[in-house]
PDB file of C-alpha atoms in Angstrom:
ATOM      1  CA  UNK A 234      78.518 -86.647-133.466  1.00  0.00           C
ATOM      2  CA  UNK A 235      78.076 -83.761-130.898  1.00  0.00           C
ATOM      3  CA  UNK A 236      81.186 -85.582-129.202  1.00  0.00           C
ATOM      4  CA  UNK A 237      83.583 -85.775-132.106  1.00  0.00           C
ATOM      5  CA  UNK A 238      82.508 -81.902-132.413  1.00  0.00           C
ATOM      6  CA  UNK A 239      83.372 -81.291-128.455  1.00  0.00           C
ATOM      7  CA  UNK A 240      86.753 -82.992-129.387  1.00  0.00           C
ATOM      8  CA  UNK A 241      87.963 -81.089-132.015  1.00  0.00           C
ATOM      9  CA  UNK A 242      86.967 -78.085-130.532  1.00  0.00           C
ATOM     10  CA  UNK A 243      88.788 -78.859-127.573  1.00  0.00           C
ATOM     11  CA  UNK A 244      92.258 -80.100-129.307  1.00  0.00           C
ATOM     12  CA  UNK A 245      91.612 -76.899-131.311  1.00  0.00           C
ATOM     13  CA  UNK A 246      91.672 -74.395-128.320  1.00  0.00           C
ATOM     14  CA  UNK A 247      94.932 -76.105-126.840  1.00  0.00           C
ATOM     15  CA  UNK A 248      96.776 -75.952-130.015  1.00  0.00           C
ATOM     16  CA  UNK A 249      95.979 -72.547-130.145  1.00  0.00           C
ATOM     17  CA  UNK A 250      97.066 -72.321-126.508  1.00  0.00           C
ATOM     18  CA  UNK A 251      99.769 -73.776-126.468  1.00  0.00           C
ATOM     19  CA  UNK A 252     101.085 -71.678-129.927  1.00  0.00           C
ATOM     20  CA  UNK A 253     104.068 -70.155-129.325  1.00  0.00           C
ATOM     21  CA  UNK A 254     103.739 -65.964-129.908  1.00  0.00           C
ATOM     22  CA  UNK A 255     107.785 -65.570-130.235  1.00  0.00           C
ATOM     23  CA  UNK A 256     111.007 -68.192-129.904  1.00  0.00           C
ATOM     24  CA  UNK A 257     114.255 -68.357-127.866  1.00  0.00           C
ATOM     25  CA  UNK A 258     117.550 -67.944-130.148  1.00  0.00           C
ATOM     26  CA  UNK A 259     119.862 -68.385-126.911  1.00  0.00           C
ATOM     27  CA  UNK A 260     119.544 -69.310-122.981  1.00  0.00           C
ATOM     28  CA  UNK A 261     122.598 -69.429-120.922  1.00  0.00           C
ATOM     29  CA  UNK A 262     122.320 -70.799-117.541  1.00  0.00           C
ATOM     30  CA  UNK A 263     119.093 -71.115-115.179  1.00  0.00           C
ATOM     31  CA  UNK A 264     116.057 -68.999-116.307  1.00  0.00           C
ATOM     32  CA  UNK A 265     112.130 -69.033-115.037  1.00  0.00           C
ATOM     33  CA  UNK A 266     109.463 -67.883-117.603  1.00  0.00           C
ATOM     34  CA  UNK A 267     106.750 -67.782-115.203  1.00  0.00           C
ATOM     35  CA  UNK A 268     108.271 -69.200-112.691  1.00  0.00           C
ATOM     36  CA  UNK A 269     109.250 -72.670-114.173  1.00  0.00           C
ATOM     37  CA  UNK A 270     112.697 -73.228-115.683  1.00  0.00           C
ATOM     38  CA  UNK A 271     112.963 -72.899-119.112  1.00  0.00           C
ATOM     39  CA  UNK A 272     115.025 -74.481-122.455  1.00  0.00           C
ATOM     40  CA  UNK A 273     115.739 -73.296-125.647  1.00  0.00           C
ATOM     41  CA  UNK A 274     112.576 -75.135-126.960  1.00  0.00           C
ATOM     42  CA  UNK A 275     110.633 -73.248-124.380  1.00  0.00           C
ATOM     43  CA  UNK A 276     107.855 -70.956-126.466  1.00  0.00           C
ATOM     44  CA  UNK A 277     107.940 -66.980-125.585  1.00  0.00           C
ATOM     45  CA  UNK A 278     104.243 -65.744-125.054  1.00  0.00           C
ATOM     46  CA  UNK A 279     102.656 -62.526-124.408  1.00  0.00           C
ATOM     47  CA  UNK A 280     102.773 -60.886-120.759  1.00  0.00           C
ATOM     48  CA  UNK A 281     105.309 -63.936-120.038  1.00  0.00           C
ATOM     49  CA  UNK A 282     107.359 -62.592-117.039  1.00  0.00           C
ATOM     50  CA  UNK A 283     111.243 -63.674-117.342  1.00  0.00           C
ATOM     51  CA  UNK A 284     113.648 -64.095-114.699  1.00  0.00           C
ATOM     52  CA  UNK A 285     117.318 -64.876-115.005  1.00  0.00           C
ATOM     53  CA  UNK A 286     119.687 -66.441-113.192  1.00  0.00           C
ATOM     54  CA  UNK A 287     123.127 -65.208-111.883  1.00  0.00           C
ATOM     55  CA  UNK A 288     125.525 -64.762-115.315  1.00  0.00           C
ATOM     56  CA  UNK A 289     122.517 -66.332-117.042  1.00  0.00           C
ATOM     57  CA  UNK A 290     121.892 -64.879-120.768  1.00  0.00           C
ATOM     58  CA  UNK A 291     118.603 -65.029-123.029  1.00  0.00           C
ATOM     59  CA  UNK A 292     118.043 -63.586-126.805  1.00  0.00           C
ATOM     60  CA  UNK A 293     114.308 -63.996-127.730  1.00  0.00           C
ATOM     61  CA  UNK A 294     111.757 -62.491-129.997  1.00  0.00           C
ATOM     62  CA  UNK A 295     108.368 -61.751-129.654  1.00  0.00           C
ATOM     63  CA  UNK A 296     106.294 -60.061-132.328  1.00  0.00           C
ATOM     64  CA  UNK A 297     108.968 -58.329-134.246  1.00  0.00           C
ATOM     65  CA  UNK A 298     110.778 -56.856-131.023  1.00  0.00           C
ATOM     66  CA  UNK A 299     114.158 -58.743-130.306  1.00  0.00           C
ATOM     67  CA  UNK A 300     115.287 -58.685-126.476  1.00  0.00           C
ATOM     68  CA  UNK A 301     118.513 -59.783-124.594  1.00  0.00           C
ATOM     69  CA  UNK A 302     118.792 -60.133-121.172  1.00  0.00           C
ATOM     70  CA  UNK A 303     121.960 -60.149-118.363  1.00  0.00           C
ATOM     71  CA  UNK A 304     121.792 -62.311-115.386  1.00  0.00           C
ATOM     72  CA  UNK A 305     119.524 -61.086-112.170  1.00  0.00           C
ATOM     73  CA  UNK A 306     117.579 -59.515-114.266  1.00  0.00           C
ATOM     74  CA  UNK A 307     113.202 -59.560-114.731  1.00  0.00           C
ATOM     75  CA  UNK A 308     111.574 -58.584-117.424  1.00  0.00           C
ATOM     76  CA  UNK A 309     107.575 -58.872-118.160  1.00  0.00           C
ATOM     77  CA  UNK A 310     107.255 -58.798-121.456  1.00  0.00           C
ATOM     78  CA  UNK A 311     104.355 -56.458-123.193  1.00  0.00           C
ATOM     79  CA  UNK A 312     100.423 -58.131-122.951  1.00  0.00           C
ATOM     80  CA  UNK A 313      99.525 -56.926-126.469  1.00  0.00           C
ATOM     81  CA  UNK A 314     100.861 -55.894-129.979  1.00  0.00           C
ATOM     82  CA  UNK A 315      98.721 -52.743-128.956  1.00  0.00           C
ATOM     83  CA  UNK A 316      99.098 -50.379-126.056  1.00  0.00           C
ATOM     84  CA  UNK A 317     102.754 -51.212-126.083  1.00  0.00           C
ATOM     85  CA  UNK A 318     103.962 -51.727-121.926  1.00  0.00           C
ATOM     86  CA  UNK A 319     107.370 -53.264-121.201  1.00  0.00           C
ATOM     87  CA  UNK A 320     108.206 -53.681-117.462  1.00  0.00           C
ATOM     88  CA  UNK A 321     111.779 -53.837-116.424  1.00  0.00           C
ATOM     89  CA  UNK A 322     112.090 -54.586-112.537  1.00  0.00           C
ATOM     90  CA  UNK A 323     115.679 -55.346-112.475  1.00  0.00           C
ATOM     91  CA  UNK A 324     118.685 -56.299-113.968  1.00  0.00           C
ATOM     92  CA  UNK A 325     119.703 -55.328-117.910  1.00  0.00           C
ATOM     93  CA  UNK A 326     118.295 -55.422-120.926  1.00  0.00           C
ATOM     94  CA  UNK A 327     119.189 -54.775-124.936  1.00  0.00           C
ATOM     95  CA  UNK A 328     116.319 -54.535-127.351  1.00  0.00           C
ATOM     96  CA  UNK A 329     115.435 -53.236-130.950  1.00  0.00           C
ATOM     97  CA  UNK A 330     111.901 -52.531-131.269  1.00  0.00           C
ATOM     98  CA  UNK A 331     109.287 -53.707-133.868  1.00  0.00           C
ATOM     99  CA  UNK A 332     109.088 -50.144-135.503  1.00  0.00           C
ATOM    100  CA  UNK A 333     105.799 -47.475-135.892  1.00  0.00           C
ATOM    101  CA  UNK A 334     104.365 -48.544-132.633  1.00  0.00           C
ATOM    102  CA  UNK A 335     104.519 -46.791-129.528  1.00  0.00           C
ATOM    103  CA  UNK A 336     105.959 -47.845-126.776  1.00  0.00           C
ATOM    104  CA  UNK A 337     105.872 -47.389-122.729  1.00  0.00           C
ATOM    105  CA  UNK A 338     108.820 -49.254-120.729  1.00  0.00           C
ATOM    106  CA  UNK A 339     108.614 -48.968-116.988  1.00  0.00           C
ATOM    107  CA  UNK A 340     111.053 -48.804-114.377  1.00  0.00           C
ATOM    108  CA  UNK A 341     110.382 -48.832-110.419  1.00  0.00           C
ATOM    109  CA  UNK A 342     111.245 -45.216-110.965  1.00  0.00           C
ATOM    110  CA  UNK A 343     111.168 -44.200-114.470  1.00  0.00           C
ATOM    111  CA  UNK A 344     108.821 -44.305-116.982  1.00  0.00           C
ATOM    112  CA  UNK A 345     109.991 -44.432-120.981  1.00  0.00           C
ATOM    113  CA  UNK A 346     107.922 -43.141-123.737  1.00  0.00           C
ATOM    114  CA  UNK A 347     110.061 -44.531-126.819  1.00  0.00           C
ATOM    115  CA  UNK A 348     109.593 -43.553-130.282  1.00  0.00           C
ATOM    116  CA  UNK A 349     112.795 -45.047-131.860  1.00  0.00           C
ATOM    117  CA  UNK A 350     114.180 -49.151-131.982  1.00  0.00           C
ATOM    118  CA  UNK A 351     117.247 -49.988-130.091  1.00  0.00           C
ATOM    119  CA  UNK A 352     118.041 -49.285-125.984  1.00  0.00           C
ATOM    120  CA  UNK A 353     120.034 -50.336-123.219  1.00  0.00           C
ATOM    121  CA  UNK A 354     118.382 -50.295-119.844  1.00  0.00           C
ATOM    122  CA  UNK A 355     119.959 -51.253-116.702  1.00  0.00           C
ATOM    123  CA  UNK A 356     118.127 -51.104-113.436  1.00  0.00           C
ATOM    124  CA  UNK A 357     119.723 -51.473-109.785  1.00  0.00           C
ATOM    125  CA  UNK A 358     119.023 -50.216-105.992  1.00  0.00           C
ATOM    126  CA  UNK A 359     120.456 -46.654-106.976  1.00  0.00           C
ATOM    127  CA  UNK A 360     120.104 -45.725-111.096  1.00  0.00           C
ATOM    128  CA  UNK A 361     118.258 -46.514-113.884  1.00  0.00           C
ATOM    129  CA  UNK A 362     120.717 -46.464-116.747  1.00  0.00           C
ATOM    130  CA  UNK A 363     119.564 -45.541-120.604  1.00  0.00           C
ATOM    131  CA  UNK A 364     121.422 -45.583-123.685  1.00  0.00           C
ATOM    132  CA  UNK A 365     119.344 -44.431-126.487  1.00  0.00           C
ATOM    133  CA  UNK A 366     121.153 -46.260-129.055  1.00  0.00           C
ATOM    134  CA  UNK A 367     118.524 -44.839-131.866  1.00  0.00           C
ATOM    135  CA  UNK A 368     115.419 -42.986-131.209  1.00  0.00           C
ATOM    136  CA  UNK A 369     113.660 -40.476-129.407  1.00  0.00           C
ATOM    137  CA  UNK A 370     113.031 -41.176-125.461  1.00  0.00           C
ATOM    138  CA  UNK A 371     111.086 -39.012-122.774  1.00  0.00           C
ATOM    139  CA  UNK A 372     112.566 -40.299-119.315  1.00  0.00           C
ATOM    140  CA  UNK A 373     110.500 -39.131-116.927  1.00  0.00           C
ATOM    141  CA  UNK A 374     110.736 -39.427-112.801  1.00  0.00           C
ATOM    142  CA  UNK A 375     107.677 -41.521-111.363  1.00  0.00           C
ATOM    143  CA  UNK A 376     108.084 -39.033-108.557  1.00  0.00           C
ATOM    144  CA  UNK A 377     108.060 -36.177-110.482  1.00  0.00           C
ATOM    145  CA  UNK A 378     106.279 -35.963-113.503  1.00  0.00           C
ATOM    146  CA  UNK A 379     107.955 -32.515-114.309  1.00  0.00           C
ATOM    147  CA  UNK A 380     111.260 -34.126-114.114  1.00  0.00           C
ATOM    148  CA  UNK A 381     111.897 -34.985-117.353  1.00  0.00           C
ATOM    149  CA  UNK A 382     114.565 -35.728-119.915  1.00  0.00           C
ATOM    150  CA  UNK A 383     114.350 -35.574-123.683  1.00  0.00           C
ATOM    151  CA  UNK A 384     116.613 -37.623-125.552  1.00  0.00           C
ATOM    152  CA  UNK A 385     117.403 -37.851-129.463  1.00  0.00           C
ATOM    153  CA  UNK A 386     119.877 -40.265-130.119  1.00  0.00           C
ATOM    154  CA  UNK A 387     121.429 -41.577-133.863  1.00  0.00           C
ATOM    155  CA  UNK A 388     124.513 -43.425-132.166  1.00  0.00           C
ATOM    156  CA  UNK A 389     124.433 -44.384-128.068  1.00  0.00           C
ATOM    157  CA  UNK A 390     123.160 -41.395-125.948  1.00  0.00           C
ATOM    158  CA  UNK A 391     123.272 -42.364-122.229  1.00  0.00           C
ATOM    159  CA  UNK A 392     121.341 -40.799-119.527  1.00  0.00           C
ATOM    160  CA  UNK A 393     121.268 -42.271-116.211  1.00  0.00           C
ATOM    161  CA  UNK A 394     118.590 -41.302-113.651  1.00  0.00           C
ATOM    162  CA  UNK A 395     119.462 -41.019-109.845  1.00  0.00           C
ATOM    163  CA  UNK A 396     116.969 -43.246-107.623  1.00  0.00           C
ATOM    164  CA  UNK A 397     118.461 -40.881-104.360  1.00  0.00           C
ATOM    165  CA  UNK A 398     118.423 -37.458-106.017  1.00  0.00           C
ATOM    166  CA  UNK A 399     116.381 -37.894-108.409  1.00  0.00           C
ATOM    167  CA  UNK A 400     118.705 -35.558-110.595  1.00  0.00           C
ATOM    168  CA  UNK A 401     119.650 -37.013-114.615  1.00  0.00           C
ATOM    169  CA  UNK A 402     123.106 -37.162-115.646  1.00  0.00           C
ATOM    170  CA  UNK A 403     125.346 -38.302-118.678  1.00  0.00           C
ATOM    171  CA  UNK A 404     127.443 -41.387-117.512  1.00  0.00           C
ATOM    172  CA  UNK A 405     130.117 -43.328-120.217  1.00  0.00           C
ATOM    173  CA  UNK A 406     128.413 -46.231-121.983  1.00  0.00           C
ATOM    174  CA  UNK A 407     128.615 -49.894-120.597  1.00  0.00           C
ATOM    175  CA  UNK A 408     126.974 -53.069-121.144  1.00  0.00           C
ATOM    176  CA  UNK A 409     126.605 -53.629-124.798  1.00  0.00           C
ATOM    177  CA  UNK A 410     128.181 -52.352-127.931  1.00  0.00           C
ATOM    178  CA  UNK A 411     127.296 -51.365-131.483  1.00  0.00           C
ATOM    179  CA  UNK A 412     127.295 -55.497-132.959  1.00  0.00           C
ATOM    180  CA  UNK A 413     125.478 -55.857-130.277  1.00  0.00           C
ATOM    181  CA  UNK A 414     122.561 -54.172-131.971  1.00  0.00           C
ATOM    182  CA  UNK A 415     123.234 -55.333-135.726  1.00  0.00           C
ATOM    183  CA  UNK A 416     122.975 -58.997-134.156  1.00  0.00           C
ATOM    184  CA  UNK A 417     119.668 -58.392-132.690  1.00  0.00           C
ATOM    185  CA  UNK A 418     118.465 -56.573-135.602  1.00  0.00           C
ATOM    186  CA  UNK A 419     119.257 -59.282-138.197  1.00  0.00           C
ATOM    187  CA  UNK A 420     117.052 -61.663-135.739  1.00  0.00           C
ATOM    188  CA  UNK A 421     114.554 -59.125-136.991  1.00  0.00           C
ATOM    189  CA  UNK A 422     115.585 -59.375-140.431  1.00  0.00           C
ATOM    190  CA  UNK A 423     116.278 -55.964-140.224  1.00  0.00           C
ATOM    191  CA  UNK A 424     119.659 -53.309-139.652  1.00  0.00           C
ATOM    192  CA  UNK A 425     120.377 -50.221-137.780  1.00  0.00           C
ATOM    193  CA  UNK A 426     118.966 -47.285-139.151  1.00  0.00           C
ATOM    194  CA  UNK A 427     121.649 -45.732-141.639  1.00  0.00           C
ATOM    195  CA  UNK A 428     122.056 -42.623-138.814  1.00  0.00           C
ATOM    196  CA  UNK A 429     123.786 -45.392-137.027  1.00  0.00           C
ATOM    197  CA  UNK A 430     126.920 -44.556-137.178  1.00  0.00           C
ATOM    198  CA  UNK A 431     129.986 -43.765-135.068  1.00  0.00           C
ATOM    199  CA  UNK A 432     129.944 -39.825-136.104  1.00  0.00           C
ATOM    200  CA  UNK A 433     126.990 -40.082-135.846  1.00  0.00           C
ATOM    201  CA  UNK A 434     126.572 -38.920-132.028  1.00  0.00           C
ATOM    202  CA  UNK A 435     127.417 -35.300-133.004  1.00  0.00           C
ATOM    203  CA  UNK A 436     123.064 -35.103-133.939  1.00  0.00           C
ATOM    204  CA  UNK A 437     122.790 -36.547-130.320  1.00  0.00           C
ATOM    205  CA  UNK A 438     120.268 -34.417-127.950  1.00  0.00           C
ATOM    206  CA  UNK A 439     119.440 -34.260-124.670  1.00  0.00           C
ATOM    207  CA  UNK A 440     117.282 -31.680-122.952  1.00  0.00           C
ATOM    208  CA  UNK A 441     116.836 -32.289-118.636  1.00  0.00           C
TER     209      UNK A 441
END
């Protein structure tokens, strides 16, 4: 009896283990999810660490959040629903938020406190590069904790952040484009907030 018990427990705690916390919609070329290359099939976990592949592509979803991710780019993906903390080490990503939770991304630079849904981040040896797409976003400089910009965005607000200068500036807007964010929204089963829109950018602020 105290066997069959031990069992079920057991097959009971790997189910549960092995439970998948979000899915994959689309991989594109060679990607590691914790260092073992991964398939569509492959199940998206908390504080699973992605890595992609040169030209490689990945859409997934984890807890209401919907990411996409260029190629030689790594991304850990946040530990908890709670305490919000998305690292971005290199490389690009799009994502639209799971919405009334806070949220901290960090950068080998930067650090992101986002109130707001949908950003572009791209990080390389000399910028980080934001678009606000929606929201509100204090970039701050890991160096400099004074050097900070404010950003309220209702239509693509890009701030880049030199990693030489350390000085914020307002580049043109690369890397994605507005279906990009009504795609991953509807894997959210939601939209775009309706001050998404292309006059919209007039109520666009940013304060260095």
């Amino acid at each position: 009896m105290l066997k069959t018990i031990l069992f079920t427990l057991c097959l009971s705690y790997a189910s549960t283990a092995l439970a998948a916390d979000g899915k994959i919609y689309l991989l594109k070329g060679p990607v590691l999810i914790n260092g073992h290359l991964a398939s569509k099939d492959t199940p998206i976990h908390f504080s699973d660490e992605v890595l992609t592949g040169d030209k490689a592509r990945i859409i997934m979803k984890l807890d209401g959040s919907v990411y996409r991710m260029g190629g030689r780019s790594r991304l850990a993906l946040p530990e908890q629903t709670e305490n919000f903390t998305l690292n971005v080490f290199f490389g690009s990503v799009l994502a639209v938020f799971k919405r009334n939770t806070a949220k901290t991304i960090h950068t080998k630079t930067a650090v992101l406190g986002v109130r707001g849904t949908g950003v572009f981040l791209n990080v390389d040896h000399d910028q980080t590069y934001l678009c606000t797409c929606y929201g509100d976003i204090d970039f701050s400089d890991v160096n400099d904790i004074d050097n900070v910009a404010h950003i309220h965005a209702e239509y693509h607000q890009v701030v880049a952040l030199n990693h030489h200068t350390h000085s914020f500036s307002t580049p043109a807007m690369v890397g994605h484009v507005s279906q990009d964010l009504f795609e991953l929204e509807a894997l959210a089963e939601r939209t775009p907030p309706s001050t998404f829109t292309v006059d919209a950018h007039a109520n666009n602020k940013v304060e260095f």
